[in-house]
XYZ file of C-alpha atoms in Angstrom:
669
model
C 30.097 135.020 61.244
C 28.592 134.707 57.759
C 31.747 135.973 56.124
C 33.735 133.427 58.034
C 31.409 130.628 56.944
C 31.580 131.780 53.381
C 35.356 131.762 53.552
C 35.410 128.216 54.860
C 33.014 127.099 52.110
C 35.170 128.805 49.497
C 38.222 126.973 50.825
C 36.404 123.668 50.444
C 35.364 124.593 46.903
C 38.901 125.672 46.044
C 40.098 122.214 47.000
C 37.524 120.614 44.712
C 38.253 122.915 41.784
C 41.865 122.001 41.263
C 41.420 122.050 37.515
C 40.069 125.594 37.652
C 43.006 126.629 39.818
C 45.429 125.296 37.241
C 43.716 127.361 34.528
C 43.950 130.495 36.647
C 47.581 129.886 37.443
C 48.439 130.182 33.757
C 48.386 133.940 34.125
C 46.017 134.546 31.180
C 43.410 136.909 32.595
C 41.204 136.726 29.551
C 40.612 133.026 30.216
C 38.558 133.971 33.263
C 35.659 134.753 30.923
C 35.439 131.142 29.813
C 35.049 129.731 33.342
C 31.645 128.235 34.032
C 29.676 128.331 37.228
C 31.543 125.382 38.578
C 34.622 127.543 39.215
C 32.830 129.443 41.986
C 34.979 131.837 44.082
C 38.596 131.875 42.953
C 41.575 134.218 42.603
C 44.908 134.357 40.861
C 47.921 136.317 42.130
C 51.675 135.537 42.391
C 52.626 133.570 45.463
C 55.960 135.445 45.828
C 56.985 138.869 44.586
C 59.893 141.143 45.499
C 61.128 144.697 45.073
C 63.902 146.989 46.289
C 63.395 149.406 49.171
C 62.191 152.921 48.288
C 61.006 151.702 44.878
C 57.546 150.403 43.995
C 55.866 147.090 43.325
C 52.854 145.958 41.347
C 50.970 142.883 42.565
C 49.006 141.456 39.592
C 45.606 140.054 40.622
C 42.503 138.490 38.958
C 39.512 137.034 40.766
C 36.238 135.143 40.099
C 32.859 134.750 41.713
C 29.925 132.421 40.913
C 28.274 133.188 37.577
C 24.834 133.139 39.145
C 25.619 136.303 41.135
C 24.723 139.651 39.517
C 26.373 142.756 40.964
C 23.732 145.320 41.850
C 25.785 148.448 42.335
C 29.117 147.297 40.991
C 31.969 145.353 42.570
C 34.086 146.660 45.439
C 37.253 145.244 46.932
C 39.610 145.454 49.943
C 43.298 144.515 50.271
C 44.372 143.301 53.713
C 47.862 142.795 55.195
C 48.637 139.714 57.240
C 45.121 138.184 57.587
C 42.219 137.646 55.101
C 39.240 138.013 57.454
C 37.936 141.337 58.767
C 36.908 139.775 62.074
C 40.623 139.623 62.926
C 41.021 143.342 62.169
C 43.982 143.138 59.798
C 45.602 146.376 58.533
C 43.734 147.764 55.482
C 46.073 148.321 52.535
C 43.475 149.552 50.012
C 39.675 149.935 50.063
C 37.687 150.895 46.950
C 34.723 152.468 48.795
C 36.851 154.802 50.881
C 40.403 156.020 51.218
C 40.603 155.056 54.880
C 43.644 152.756 55.135
C 46.256 151.825 57.687
C 48.658 154.607 58.587
C 51.660 152.829 57.037
C 49.931 152.667 53.626
C 48.568 156.218 53.364
C 49.487 157.733 50.002
C 51.358 154.565 48.984
C 48.677 152.304 47.395
C 46.643 152.485 44.193
C 44.340 149.986 42.452
C 45.551 149.570 38.880
C 42.938 147.008 37.842
C 39.180 147.372 37.137
C 37.200 145.418 39.739
C 34.206 145.188 37.413
C 36.516 143.389 34.997
C 37.615 141.120 37.830
C 41.071 142.715 37.888
C 42.376 143.487 41.390
C 45.986 144.495 40.512
C 47.520 146.670 43.283
C 50.392 149.199 43.207
C 52.383 149.955 46.339
C 54.886 152.814 46.085
C 57.857 153.864 48.185
C 57.905 150.524 49.943
C 60.035 149.778 52.971
C 61.158 146.588 54.648
C 58.241 146.934 57.090
C 55.847 146.275 54.204
C 57.182 142.746 53.694
C 54.517 140.148 54.317
C 51.323 138.534 52.992
C 48.620 140.428 51.103
C 45.018 139.170 50.828
C 42.091 140.396 48.617
C 38.390 140.494 49.645
C 35.616 140.898 47.006
C 32.277 142.655 47.724
C 29.760 141.771 44.953
C 26.865 143.357 46.827
C 24.470 142.369 49.551
C 25.576 139.224 51.326
C 27.961 138.223 48.520
C 31.248 139.060 50.195
C 34.200 136.734 50.117
C 37.802 136.798 51.467
C 40.081 134.765 49.241
C 42.431 132.552 51.258
C 45.222 132.726 48.659
C 47.838 135.399 49.217
C 50.835 137.065 47.628
C 53.935 137.355 49.795
C 55.978 140.496 49.246
C 59.720 140.604 49.980
C 61.277 144.051 50.220
C 65.061 143.894 49.685
C 67.650 146.412 50.826
C 70.432 144.736 48.791
C 70.551 142.490 45.749
C 70.640 138.728 45.972
C 73.757 136.862 44.877
C 73.200 133.251 43.961
C 76.322 131.237 44.674
C 76.919 127.516 45.213
C 77.201 126.174 48.699
C 80.837 125.346 48.056
C 83.432 127.043 45.904
C 86.070 124.495 45.020
C 89.472 125.296 43.615
C 89.993 124.492 39.925
C 86.239 124.033 39.386
C 84.388 126.565 37.168
C 82.251 128.915 39.251
C 79.051 130.838 38.361
C 77.987 133.744 40.563
C 74.617 135.328 39.689
C 73.346 138.676 40.984
C 69.538 139.205 40.933
C 67.417 142.357 41.117
C 63.563 142.475 40.966
C 61.937 144.457 38.165
C 58.362 144.864 39.380
C 58.156 148.635 39.383
C 56.837 149.817 35.964
C 58.473 153.242 36.060
C 61.935 152.078 37.199
C 64.170 149.449 35.538
C 67.387 148.406 37.440
C 70.835 147.674 36.039
C 73.531 145.354 37.493
C 77.354 145.615 37.686
C 80.075 143.350 39.191
C 82.864 144.953 41.259
C 86.470 143.884 42.116
C 86.888 141.455 39.249
C 90.270 142.766 38.040
C 92.260 139.917 39.647
C 90.060 137.095 38.436
C 91.373 134.753 35.723
C 89.395 135.380 32.477
C 86.061 136.487 33.970
C 82.926 136.311 31.791
C 79.614 138.195 32.238
C 76.117 137.372 30.995
C 72.733 139.079 31.614
C 69.228 137.585 31.630
C 65.653 138.825 32.047
C 63.115 136.395 33.523
C 59.384 137.059 33.818
C 57.151 134.527 35.507
C 53.593 134.885 36.809
C 53.626 138.625 35.935
C 56.708 139.146 38.121
C 60.069 140.027 36.595
C 63.694 139.536 37.666
C 66.881 140.634 35.916
C 70.212 138.909 36.582
C 73.901 139.139 35.730
C 76.165 136.045 35.970
C 79.944 136.139 36.577
C 81.841 133.001 35.447
C 85.482 132.149 36.254
C 87.701 129.330 37.614
C 88.950 130.052 41.144
C 92.370 129.042 42.482
C 93.587 128.601 46.061
C 95.063 132.102 45.814
C 91.555 133.559 45.384
C 90.496 132.308 48.800
C 89.311 135.327 50.798
C 89.082 137.689 47.814
C 86.186 140.245 47.836
C 83.626 140.469 45.036
C 80.644 142.834 44.814
C 77.335 143.272 42.966
C 75.873 146.760 42.430
C 72.208 147.391 41.479
C 71.188 150.905 40.552
C 68.252 152.667 38.898
C 69.321 155.121 36.161
C 68.277 158.741 36.633
C 67.772 158.118 40.364
C 69.888 158.090 43.461
C 68.863 154.521 44.358
C 71.966 152.300 44.549
C 72.179 148.877 46.233
C 75.382 146.907 46.797
C 76.355 143.576 48.244
C 79.862 142.276 48.953
C 80.941 138.665 49.356
C 84.243 137.055 50.304
C 85.261 134.049 48.252
C 85.671 130.932 50.346
C 87.639 128.757 47.947
C 87.933 125.189 49.178
C 91.064 123.239 48.337
C 92.533 119.984 49.557
C 95.711 119.870 51.666
C 98.669 120.953 49.596
C 101.438 119.996 52.034
C 101.934 118.087 55.294
C 105.175 118.676 57.206
C 106.403 116.548 60.173
C 109.651 115.924 62.098
C 112.221 113.583 60.677
C 112.501 110.044 62.096
C 114.412 109.796 65.361
C 115.575 107.523 68.201
C 114.898 108.182 71.878
C 115.705 106.445 75.135
C 112.953 105.047 77.291
C 111.861 107.584 79.884
C 112.751 110.638 77.788
C 110.313 113.064 76.093
C 109.803 114.020 72.451
C 107.502 116.420 70.540
C 106.126 115.512 67.109
C 104.985 118.457 64.954
C 102.626 118.497 61.958
C 101.534 121.429 59.752
C 98.956 121.280 56.926
C 98.067 123.872 54.245
C 94.408 123.558 53.159
C 90.999 125.276 53.153
C 88.950 124.762 55.120
C 91.219 124.053 58.052
C 91.760 120.305 58.043
C 91.115 117.771 60.686
C 94.691 116.894 61.609
C 95.215 113.606 63.409
C 98.287 111.835 64.703
C 98.018 108.085 64.167
C 100.077 105.329 65.774
C 99.277 102.287 63.717
C 95.488 102.161 63.656
C 95.186 104.133 66.891
C 94.364 107.829 66.801
C 96.390 109.568 69.506
C 95.408 113.207 68.998
C 93.315 115.282 66.621
C 92.205 118.873 66.134
C 90.693 121.071 63.457
C 93.493 123.533 62.849
C 96.353 124.316 60.529
C 98.950 122.656 62.793
C 99.135 120.331 65.760
C 101.859 118.977 68.071
C 101.905 115.563 69.735
C 103.866 115.437 73.022
C 105.225 112.076 74.167
C 106.436 112.073 77.760
C 108.251 109.245 79.542
C 108.624 107.290 76.316
C 108.363 103.508 76.710
C 108.655 100.503 74.439
C 104.958 100.858 73.610
C 105.723 104.194 71.941
C 108.068 102.729 69.335
C 106.727 102.530 65.797
C 105.420 104.509 62.832
C 103.614 107.787 63.521
C 101.510 109.270 60.714
C 100.087 112.782 60.463
C 96.927 112.938 58.345
C 95.311 116.145 57.096
C 91.737 115.775 55.813
C 89.393 118.686 55.096
C 86.731 116.876 53.097
C 88.129 117.928 49.709
C 91.136 115.675 49.889
C 93.684 114.333 52.313
C 97.427 114.070 52.613
C 99.668 112.316 55.119
C 103.311 112.027 56.081
C 104.900 109.433 58.405
C 107.966 109.104 60.612
C 109.471 106.222 62.604
C 110.215 106.626 66.298
C 112.689 104.061 67.694
C 112.881 103.478 71.476
C 115.768 101.860 73.355
C 114.605 100.069 76.526
C 115.257 97.247 78.999
C 112.900 94.266 79.128
C 109.329 95.007 80.003
C 107.680 93.122 82.840
C 106.918 89.656 81.492
C 103.354 88.463 81.063
C 102.865 85.027 82.594
C 99.946 82.747 83.427
C 97.744 83.602 86.376
C 98.331 81.725 89.596
C 96.443 78.458 89.534
C 95.335 75.485 91.564
C 95.572 72.110 89.791
C 94.977 68.458 90.606
C 97.867 66.033 90.955
C 98.740 64.453 87.587
C 97.701 67.491 85.507
C 100.029 68.683 82.717
C 100.748 72.411 82.423
C 102.351 74.830 79.969
C 103.588 78.073 81.541
C 104.042 80.952 79.090
C 106.280 83.973 79.503
C 105.982 86.935 77.093
C 108.066 90.094 77.173
C 109.697 92.706 74.965
C 113.142 94.243 75.050
C 115.715 95.878 72.840
C 117.890 93.928 72.236
C 115.921 90.687 72.613
C 116.203 89.494 76.241
C 117.104 86.074 77.641
C 114.301 84.303 79.528
C 114.887 82.019 82.533
C 112.311 80.009 84.525
C 112.959 79.604 88.260
C 111.042 77.569 90.864
C 111.448 78.829 94.408
C 114.737 80.405 93.300
C 116.124 77.288 91.579
C 116.531 76.829 87.825
C 113.424 75.072 86.489
C 114.044 75.001 82.734
C 116.357 75.925 79.896
C 117.418 79.529 79.240
C 116.049 80.915 75.967
C 116.538 84.125 73.972
C 113.553 85.916 72.504
C 110.193 87.286 73.503
C 108.473 83.975 74.384
C 109.401 81.060 76.642
C 107.228 78.031 77.473
C 107.852 75.794 80.504
C 106.052 72.436 80.257
C 105.243 70.420 83.392
C 104.004 66.884 82.758
C 101.933 65.035 85.371
C 102.534 67.485 88.171
C 103.172 66.176 91.681
C 102.561 67.767 95.103
C 106.309 68.416 95.373
C 106.013 70.810 92.417
C 103.819 73.188 94.386
C 105.564 76.548 94.670
C 106.360 79.912 93.092
C 107.463 79.984 89.447
C 109.262 83.103 88.228
C 110.185 84.166 84.690
C 113.290 86.359 84.593
C 113.995 88.546 81.526
C 117.419 90.196 81.116
C 119.305 92.246 78.554
C 122.099 94.815 78.617
C 119.730 97.588 79.724
C 118.218 95.849 82.738
C 116.035 93.043 83.951
C 112.423 92.386 84.864
C 110.503 89.414 86.176
C 107.028 88.136 86.926
C 105.860 85.184 88.978
C 102.904 82.943 89.585
C 102.001 80.407 92.221
C 100.993 76.818 91.502
C 99.096 74.908 94.160
C 98.665 71.147 93.690
C 95.646 69.466 95.254
C 95.832 65.728 96.040
C 94.238 62.918 98.029
C 95.257 62.337 101.696
C 98.486 60.497 102.519
C 99.090 58.860 105.939
C 102.355 59.868 107.622
C 104.590 57.379 109.477
C 104.005 59.134 112.788
C 100.547 57.552 112.848
C 100.244 54.659 115.390
C 98.654 53.437 118.599
C 100.623 53.255 121.862
C 99.848 51.307 125.054
C 99.792 53.657 128.037
C 98.854 53.126 131.686
C 95.223 54.138 131.258
C 94.702 52.196 128.041
C 95.580 52.800 124.406
C 96.446 56.192 122.869
C 96.124 56.473 119.037
C 97.550 59.254 116.898
C 96.762 59.705 113.192
C 98.697 62.247 111.046
C 97.751 62.793 107.384
C 98.695 65.325 104.731
C 96.547 66.373 101.761
C 95.166 69.385 99.854
C 92.562 70.380 100.852
C 93.567 69.403 104.364
C 92.043 66.015 105.160
C 89.408 65.235 107.757
C 90.348 62.396 110.131
C 88.082 59.921 111.907
C 88.806 56.792 113.954
C 86.931 53.586 113.285
C 86.709 50.681 115.742
C 85.648 47.693 113.627
C 85.217 45.388 116.672
C 82.630 47.782 118.098
C 81.474 49.176 114.760
C 82.000 52.708 116.083
C 83.237 55.789 114.209
C 84.836 58.456 116.393
C 85.168 62.056 115.247
C 85.097 65.535 116.709
C 81.310 65.457 116.943
C 81.401 62.442 119.269
C 81.533 63.596 122.908
C 81.783 60.074 124.395
C 85.494 59.811 123.689
C 88.486 62.006 124.357
C 88.976 63.102 120.725
C 91.451 65.774 119.726
C 92.053 67.225 116.214
C 94.455 69.857 114.922
C 95.259 71.280 111.460
C 98.555 72.898 110.497
C 98.652 73.935 106.847
C 97.840 70.852 104.809
C 98.651 68.495 107.720
C 95.862 67.200 109.963
C 96.465 65.444 113.299
C 93.892 63.554 115.375
C 94.210 61.619 118.656
C 91.984 59.461 120.834
C 92.569 57.627 124.133
C 90.822 54.364 124.872
C 90.451 53.034 128.429
C 90.841 49.385 127.376
C 94.338 47.928 127.496
C 95.805 46.943 124.188
C 96.985 43.559 125.406
C 97.532 40.704 123.019
C 95.301 37.717 123.569
C 97.151 35.210 121.442
C 100.176 37.249 120.370
C 98.604 37.592 116.947
C 97.129 41.071 117.141
C 95.819 43.814 119.410
C 92.702 43.272 121.427
C 91.545 46.717 120.293
C 91.673 47.370 116.529
C 91.795 51.051 115.526
C 91.544 52.270 111.943
C 92.514 55.789 110.861
C 90.039 57.057 108.232
C 91.177 60.164 106.319
C 89.434 61.874 103.406
C 89.033 65.031 101.317
C 87.354 65.778 97.966
C 89.951 63.737 96.077
C 89.797 60.495 97.989
C 89.276 58.505 101.170
C 91.510 55.844 102.790
C 91.270 53.785 105.975
C 94.388 52.162 107.485
C 94.800 49.903 110.557
C 97.132 51.633 113.021
C 100.091 49.682 114.403
C 100.085 49.056 118.159
C 103.353 49.738 119.999
C 104.272 49.062 123.683
C 105.327 51.891 125.988
C 109.153 52.002 126.251
C 110.269 55.429 125.509
C 109.617 56.974 128.898
C 110.429 54.123 131.338
C 113.538 55.862 132.545
C 111.538 58.998 133.166
C 109.083 56.942 135.309
C 111.888 55.459 137.400
C 113.569 58.804 137.895
C 110.252 60.380 138.755
C 109.451 57.716 141.335
C 112.857 57.905 143.041
C 112.706 61.676 143.036
C 109.254 61.612 144.609
C 110.381 59.277 147.385
C 113.386 61.485 148.101
C 111.234 64.605 148.370
C 108.753 62.898 150.714
C 111.584 61.609 152.942
C 113.009 65.105 153.094
C 109.656 66.554 154.127
C 109.123 63.915 156.862
C 112.607 64.558 158.263
C 111.908 68.249 158.319
C 108.606 67.760 160.121
C 110.216 65.571 162.753
C 113.008 68.061 163.259
C 110.595 70.933 163.784
C 108.478 68.859 166.149
C 111.420 67.891 168.331
C 112.590 71.481 168.531
C 109.155 72.666 169.543
C 108.968 70.027 172.267
C 112.339 71.015 173.670
C 111.438 74.696 173.630
C 108.157 74.102 175.422
C 109.734 71.792 177.980
C 107.288 69.030 177.134
C 108.446 65.409 177.382
C 109.220 63.616 174.097
C 106.237 62.015 172.365
C 105.448 60.486 168.938
C 104.618 62.730 165.985
C 100.904 63.509 165.615
C 99.878 64.603 162.159
C 97.125 67.148 162.698
C 96.167 67.283 158.985
C 97.586 64.332 156.985
C 95.600 65.334 153.930
C 97.424 68.667 153.772
C 100.827 67.012 153.791
C 99.642 64.486 151.250
C 98.496 67.246 148.896
C 101.713 69.205 149.192
C 103.872 66.181 148.640
C 101.784 65.080 145.688
C 101.987 68.578 144.154
C 105.777 68.616 144.448
C 105.859 65.189 142.907
C 103.774 66.340 139.967
C 106.050 69.345 139.356
C 109.023 67.031 139.325
C 107.201 64.759 136.898
C 106.555 67.687 134.552
C 110.222 68.620 134.614
C 111.197 65.074 133.702
C 108.747 65.008 130.794
C 109.906 68.402 129.604
C 113.508 67.214 129.647
C 112.548 64.169 127.588
C 110.670 66.276 125.050
C 113.225 69.030 124.448
C 114.376 67.309 121.286
C 110.849 66.661 119.965
C 110.003 68.343 116.662
C 106.595 69.345 118.024
C 108.231 71.362 120.851
C 104.992 71.548 122.831
C 104.362 71.717 126.551
C 102.521 68.905 128.220
C 99.962 70.136 130.695
C 98.024 68.021 133.183
C 95.167 68.622 135.540
C 94.880 66.027 138.346
C 91.555 64.837 139.786
C 90.797 62.747 142.813
C 91.589 59.546 140.944
C 94.836 60.800 139.463
C 93.687 60.748 135.799
C 94.692 63.541 133.417
C 93.361 65.294 130.309
C 95.793 66.344 127.545
C 95.813 69.975 126.280
C 97.931 71.198 123.366
C 99.282 69.935 120.073
C 99.974 66.202 119.951
C 101.123 66.021 116.311
C 103.605 63.146 116.146
C 103.962 62.904 119.913
C 103.854 59.532 121.713
C 102.051 60.351 124.934
C 103.445 58.301 127.854
C 102.057 57.990 131.382
C 104.220 58.228 134.501
C 103.312 56.194 137.578
C 103.571 58.476 140.538
C 104.057 57.538 144.220
C 101.175 57.924 146.660
C 101.618 58.319 150.417
C 100.110 56.263 153.193
C 100.780 57.390 156.769
C 101.304 54.231 158.874
C 101.554 54.386 162.652
C 100.708 58.029 162.935
C 98.958 58.920 166.174
C 95.330 59.694 165.642
C 93.768 62.744 167.166
C 91.996 62.384 170.441
C 88.481 61.068 169.997
C 89.227 59.833 166.521
C 89.253 56.210 165.532
C 92.106 54.713 163.541
C 94.963 52.333 163.646
C 97.259 52.401 166.618
C 100.941 53.221 166.583
C 103.033 50.195 165.733
C 106.081 51.804 167.224
C 107.550 53.016 163.955
C 109.169 56.432 163.851
C 108.646 57.001 160.147
C 105.910 57.010 157.538
C 105.998 54.229 154.968
C 105.884 55.262 151.274
C 104.058 52.881 148.980
C 103.543 53.040 145.251
C 99.973 52.444 144.250
């Protein structure tokens, strides 16, 4: 633990004695004698040193210790491999007190320096690559004065020489290649030769010996100017020790960089739309270039290779233009272009999106397309010509103050000798409600029936307003018989009032009805015209006569059956007794209603609404309308009711007596 503490203290002192370290790093060993006590523990040795395998190496070393320490029995020292502290049990390289060392260093190490002179220089012979690593020195001054120096010398054992060459060898630029060999074995001095230089243009050789920090390196530099033809050529450096069998060689392959020298592509051509074409490009350069096919500013395909092909399938108008092949390898670039022409019919035009606008808005509809030759452009609205025919790639159709009638589909048609294409859009015009002429009030038997028909976009909402009563009637009001229907942009509403629309002073209706219609673009309220019932008078007459005829037929049939029954039973003749008058009344009334429906249906066959009028009859004979009433004047038919006069009452029943009549009187209520 003490050694470890001493080592940590020495490290701290080494940091503080930077000036002393600089003096030691000068390599002058004799200057160690001039250091004062302030230098404390310190050492000098080369940070890096190298040698060739199977040769030797000398690691120069000088050390210091505090001047206040006096060695008692001399100075001893230990060289460690890998770690400086004995607690970590590093391999022992050399030990002055004994020859016990690590197995891999037996017979290989020798201390060349005198420890008492503070010289710790070490010789390692017959080194191998396994001896590469860090070497540390530990001084033993005596007693507790032992210190492991943290500085180290890193040994590199080489099995071939080093060749210093630039990261890039560029064509037509002078090149220096230097081969190095360490010279740190005193008994062996290496020599250097270059191999395979016969094909180089005017090669030059120069040798140099460099010694730094007591380590030595010899070098030989080959100088020449490479050409693209030298790319891939082999060169070698040989290091050998005279009078020995030790020979070391290293081969390199020249990687001469040069910019693209040629770019070849197809010649310009014309193709038809829908066909296929292959564009080829080949580039000569080193390194292999990045070849890219460009269409304008757009890169279509790229690869790092010597050649590349661009396939174009199903060629369209968009493929027409200039195609450029660019070869770029970082040392230069070259490009070649071609023009590809495409024959084609017009492309699908580009038009405005479908839109919804407000009445009175002005529009400009654009139509863009391409074709070869230039197409003619025609605007159509719902199949009809809507503007002038133009030639070119752009046509503009202007619509000023659009009206609801201009709602529809607008199509742009492009044509040339190779074909045609078109595109369409829809324009929807929104507008305030407009009252249609079908809107009016009609006097019917039960009262007044009012119909209001309005058109608008969005479809209008309809309400009825009775100014005399200050009442607004709509679909939320359950007190009145209100009906509403929407068909597209047309809205229809109807109400039926029980009061008669009679004129009091021939100046106006007793019941005033206003039709109020509105949407987001406006609201309008209009007094509905009152009309008398005329249209279906003939139907009423025919219905009444028909009903009477049916009832007479039924009475005759009943009498006939009764007389026959009386004859068959042998009973004397007596007046007809109606066992269940209500049953006959119901049947007759039902037949009458069916006849009435047929009459109404006949009247309405020509109506544009083409709807079926349905009725449900209650005890009082009133009806409720079901179905569309758009534009329909609803008329009431007066039907005939039956009263059985003079019929014999049943026994025990009270009623009128027989007046002697043999028939039942039909009265119209």
